[in-house]
Amino acid sequence: MAILVTGGAGFIGSHTVVQLIQSGFDVVILDNFLNSDPEVLNQLHTITGKEIKSYNINLLDKEKVQEVFCENSIDAVIHFAGLKAVGESVAKPLHYYHNNITSTLILCEVMKDHGVKKIVFSSSATVYGAANKIPLTEDTPLGATNPYGWTKLMLEQIFKDLHTSDNEWSVALLRYFNPVGAHTSGLIGEKPGEIPNNLTPYITQVAAGKLDKLRVFGNDYDTKDGTGVRDYIHVEDLAIGHLRALDRVLTNTGVDTYNLGTGKGFSVMDIIQTFEKVTGVYIPYEVIERRPGDVAVSYADTTKAKQELRWVAEKGLEDMLRDAWKWEQKQGKCFVPHLVKRT
Ligand code: UFG
């Protein structure tokens, strides 16, 4: 079976490609390398021992996408490609709506033309907006607080409408919590463009001496130590979740939504302390004001994925941070200036 993976060179996409190949699927990658490195393709070859077909294509280019479907007999699609920086989406809403939504419409039109109606879609826990009941179940009321979040929410609705119009469509909407870590080989991982927005790449870059210190966004939340609490999930567990969701779309029709998280919440201070414990590297930090748009606590109720996909996250926080650090150290320019533990 051949699976088209859009954004297959990206952070979650590349880890999912490894799982697909190791489970015996043929994979075709479509990526424009806007937010990923073509070198990932070589690393995927090293990890899997397979030559993976890939296309450097922008999904907004419908003719090119048509060509991919003409040249390959695609059975299903896993759709990761999209812009994902919250702050940038606030600054450039039209760019985000156009890129994320138009590209998905084009993808679905081409899929429809070729009779391919099975898709796993990268959604996000951001679609729960500022929900106040935790843990978040798939039935929690939805909302968004920025254009990036709205694109995910709108696309979820578009997939539901598509299935209403034609019940042969089979769709899994995967709401990711906070993916972190890297492949245990250290060969693939997260490559944030400039200064990272997310906590763990920021911490690993501080540890590597690339950034001076971590800014903790607020310690006056209603949490055990006042810092924000999130559901961090190892990217390899997340990738396996895609395999389970793919099995489901290949054998069912309908639209199913799943939270992919561990169901456990950790604070920013937990992350700093666990990172220091597993790596022996001290993380200097200062507490500054809250980041606009952040919620205090977000973690998943994972019952549905467990019951329907027979999937649970296996790796713990220590694995995630150890693998993230292993990956960072392979990125070169690592000064490790803070080898003294906090007293
Ligand atoms: N944080 C800091 N300092 C930093 C970065 C983050 O203190 O430099 C804190 C945040 O305030 C938050 C926690 O670390 O409490 C996690 O922040 P991230 O930016 O790593 O992750 P978010 O939960 O804010 O965002 C993630 C994804 C988004 C997605 C969102 C909801 O990055 O794409 O989860 O699912 F929309």
PDB file of C-alpha atoms and ligand atoms in Angstrom, residues 84-86 124-127 146 148-149 176-180 196-203 214-218 221 227-230 232 266-268 271 290-291 293-296 298, ligand 1:
ATOM      1  CA  LYS A  84       2.239  26.274  12.578  1.00  0.00           C
ATOM      2  CA  ALA A  85       3.718  29.311  14.330  1.00  0.00           C
ATOM      3  CA  VAL A  86       1.053  30.877  16.526  1.00  0.00           C
ATOM      4  CA  SER A 124      -3.987  20.165  17.330  1.00  0.00           C
ATOM      5  CA  ALA A 125      -5.139  20.480  20.913  1.00  0.00           C
ATOM      6  CA  THR A 126      -5.220  24.185  20.097  1.00  0.00           C
ATOM      7  CA  VAL A 127      -8.800  23.553  18.845  1.00  0.00           C
ATOM      8  CA  ASN A 146      -5.373  32.753  16.969  1.00  0.00           C
ATOM      9  CA  TYR A 148      -3.342  29.140  13.292  1.00  0.00           C
ATOM     10  CA  GLY A 149      -5.853  27.557  15.674  1.00  0.00           C
ATOM     11  CA  TYR A 176      -1.811  16.533  19.105  1.00  0.00           C
ATOM     12  CA  PHE A 177      -0.821  17.834  22.489  1.00  0.00           C
ATOM     13  CA  ASN A 178       2.857  18.884  22.886  1.00  0.00           C
ATOM     14  CA  PRO A 179       5.154  16.730  20.716  1.00  0.00           C
ATOM     15  CA  VAL A 180       8.765  16.715  21.910  1.00  0.00           C
ATOM     16  CA  PRO A 196      12.366  28.511  18.952  1.00  0.00           C
ATOM     17  CA  ASN A 197       8.809  29.307  20.053  1.00  0.00           C
ATOM     18  CA  ASN A 198       8.350  26.078  21.959  1.00  0.00           C
ATOM     19  CA  LEU A 199       9.681  25.160  25.360  1.00  0.00           C
ATOM     20  CA  THR A 200      11.835  22.070  24.752  1.00  0.00           C
ATOM     21  CA  PRO A 201      13.806  23.278  21.714  1.00  0.00           C
ATOM     22  CA  TYR A 202      14.372  26.514  23.630  1.00  0.00           C
ATOM     23  CA  ILE A 203      15.700  24.581  26.629  1.00  0.00           C
ATOM     24  CA  LEU A 214      15.136  30.442  29.319  1.00  0.00           C
ATOM     25  CA  ARG A 215      12.315  32.924  29.865  1.00  0.00           C
ATOM     26  CA  VAL A 216       9.579  31.245  31.861  1.00  0.00           C
ATOM     27  CA  PHE A 217       6.291  32.812  30.821  1.00  0.00           C
ATOM     28  CA  GLY A 218       4.610  33.458  34.167  1.00  0.00           C
ATOM     29  CA  TYR A 221      -0.971  30.465  37.157  1.00  0.00           C
ATOM     30  CA  THR A 227       3.985  27.727  35.764  1.00  0.00           C
ATOM     31  CA  GLY A 228       1.995  26.434  32.764  1.00  0.00           C
ATOM     32  CA  VAL A 229       1.127  22.741  32.619  1.00  0.00           C
ATOM     33  CA  ARG A 230       1.138  20.779  29.350  1.00  0.00           C
ATOM     34  CA  TYR A 232       4.202  16.460  26.488  1.00  0.00           C
ATOM     35  CA  PHE A 266       3.909  18.637  33.581  1.00  0.00           C
ATOM     36  CA  SER A 267       4.775  22.222  34.520  1.00  0.00           C
ATOM     37  CA  VAL A 268       7.571  24.310  33.022  1.00  0.00           C
ATOM     38  CA  ILE A 271      10.561  20.194  32.510  1.00  0.00           C
ATOM     39  CA  ARG A 290       2.732  35.530  30.937  1.00  0.00           C
ATOM     40  CA  ARG A 291       2.760  34.980  27.165  1.00  0.00           C
ATOM     41  CA  GLY A 293      -2.831  33.569  24.598  1.00  0.00           C
ATOM     42  CA  ASP A 294      -1.318  30.875  26.857  1.00  0.00           C
ATOM     43  CA  VAL A 295      -3.648  28.749  28.956  1.00  0.00           C
ATOM     44  CA  ALA A 296      -2.726  27.600  32.475  1.00  0.00           C
ATOM     45  CA  SER A 298      -3.793  21.604  29.024  1.00  0.00           C
TER      46      SER A 298
HETATM   47  N1  UFG B   1       7.094  28.382  27.728  1.00  0.00           N
HETATM   48  C1  UFG B   1       7.975  29.164  28.463  1.00  0.00           C
HETATM   49  N2  UFG B   1       9.041  29.718  27.808  1.00  0.00           N
HETATM   50  C2  UFG B   1       9.281  29.522  26.484  1.00  0.00           C
HETATM   51  C3  UFG B   1       8.378  28.707  25.735  1.00  0.00           C
HETATM   52  C4  UFG B   1       7.289  28.176  26.402  1.00  0.00           C
HETATM   53  O1  UFG B   1       7.792  29.377  29.667  1.00  0.00           O
HETATM   54  O2  UFG B   1      10.269  30.058  25.947  1.00  0.00           O
HETATM   55  C5  UFG B   1       5.947  27.755  28.422  1.00  0.00           C
HETATM   56  C6  UFG B   1       4.601  28.180  27.883  1.00  0.00           C
HETATM   57  O3  UFG B   1       4.151  29.352  28.543  1.00  0.00           O
HETATM   58  C7  UFG B   1       3.741  26.949  28.181  1.00  0.00           C
HETATM   59  C8  UFG B   1       4.728  25.796  28.033  1.00  0.00           C
HETATM   60  O4  UFG B   1       6.026  26.363  28.178  1.00  0.00           O
HETATM   61  O5  UFG B   1       3.296  26.958  29.514  1.00  0.00           O
HETATM   62  C9  UFG B   1       4.641  25.104  26.677  1.00  0.00           C
HETATM   63  O6  UFG B   1       4.770  26.073  25.650  1.00  0.00           O
HETATM   64  P1  UFG B   1       5.013  25.659  24.108  1.00  0.00           P
HETATM   65  O7  UFG B   1       5.170  26.940  23.347  1.00  0.00           O
HETATM   66  O8  UFG B   1       6.099  24.653  24.026  1.00  0.00           O
HETATM   67  O9  UFG B   1       3.681  24.915  23.720  1.00  0.00           O
HETATM   68  P2  UFG B   1       2.163  25.443  23.717  1.00  0.00           P
HETATM   69  O10 UFG B   1       1.411  24.538  24.639  1.00  0.00           O
HETATM   70  O11 UFG B   1       2.051  26.871  23.947  1.00  0.00           O
HETATM   71  O12 UFG B   1       1.796  25.220  22.197  1.00  0.00           O
HETATM   72  C10 UFG B   1       1.719  23.942  21.639  1.00  0.00           C
HETATM   73  C11 UFG B   1       2.022  23.997  20.144  1.00  0.00           C
HETATM   74  C12 UFG B   1       0.985  24.809  19.432  1.00  0.00           C
HETATM   75  C13 UFG B   1      -0.378  24.311  19.764  1.00  0.00           C
HETATM   76  C14 UFG B   1      -0.560  24.275  21.266  1.00  0.00           C
HETATM   77  C15 UFG B   1      -1.891  23.718  21.688  1.00  0.00           C
HETATM   78  O13 UFG B   1       3.283  24.576  19.937  1.00  0.00           O
HETATM   79  O14 UFG B   1       1.181  24.673  18.047  1.00  0.00           O
HETATM   80  O15 UFG B   1       0.449  23.464  21.849  1.00  0.00           O
HETATM   81  O16 UFG B   1      -2.009  22.442  21.260  1.00  0.00           O
HETATM   82  F1  UFG B   1      -1.286  25.155  19.226  1.00  0.00           F
END
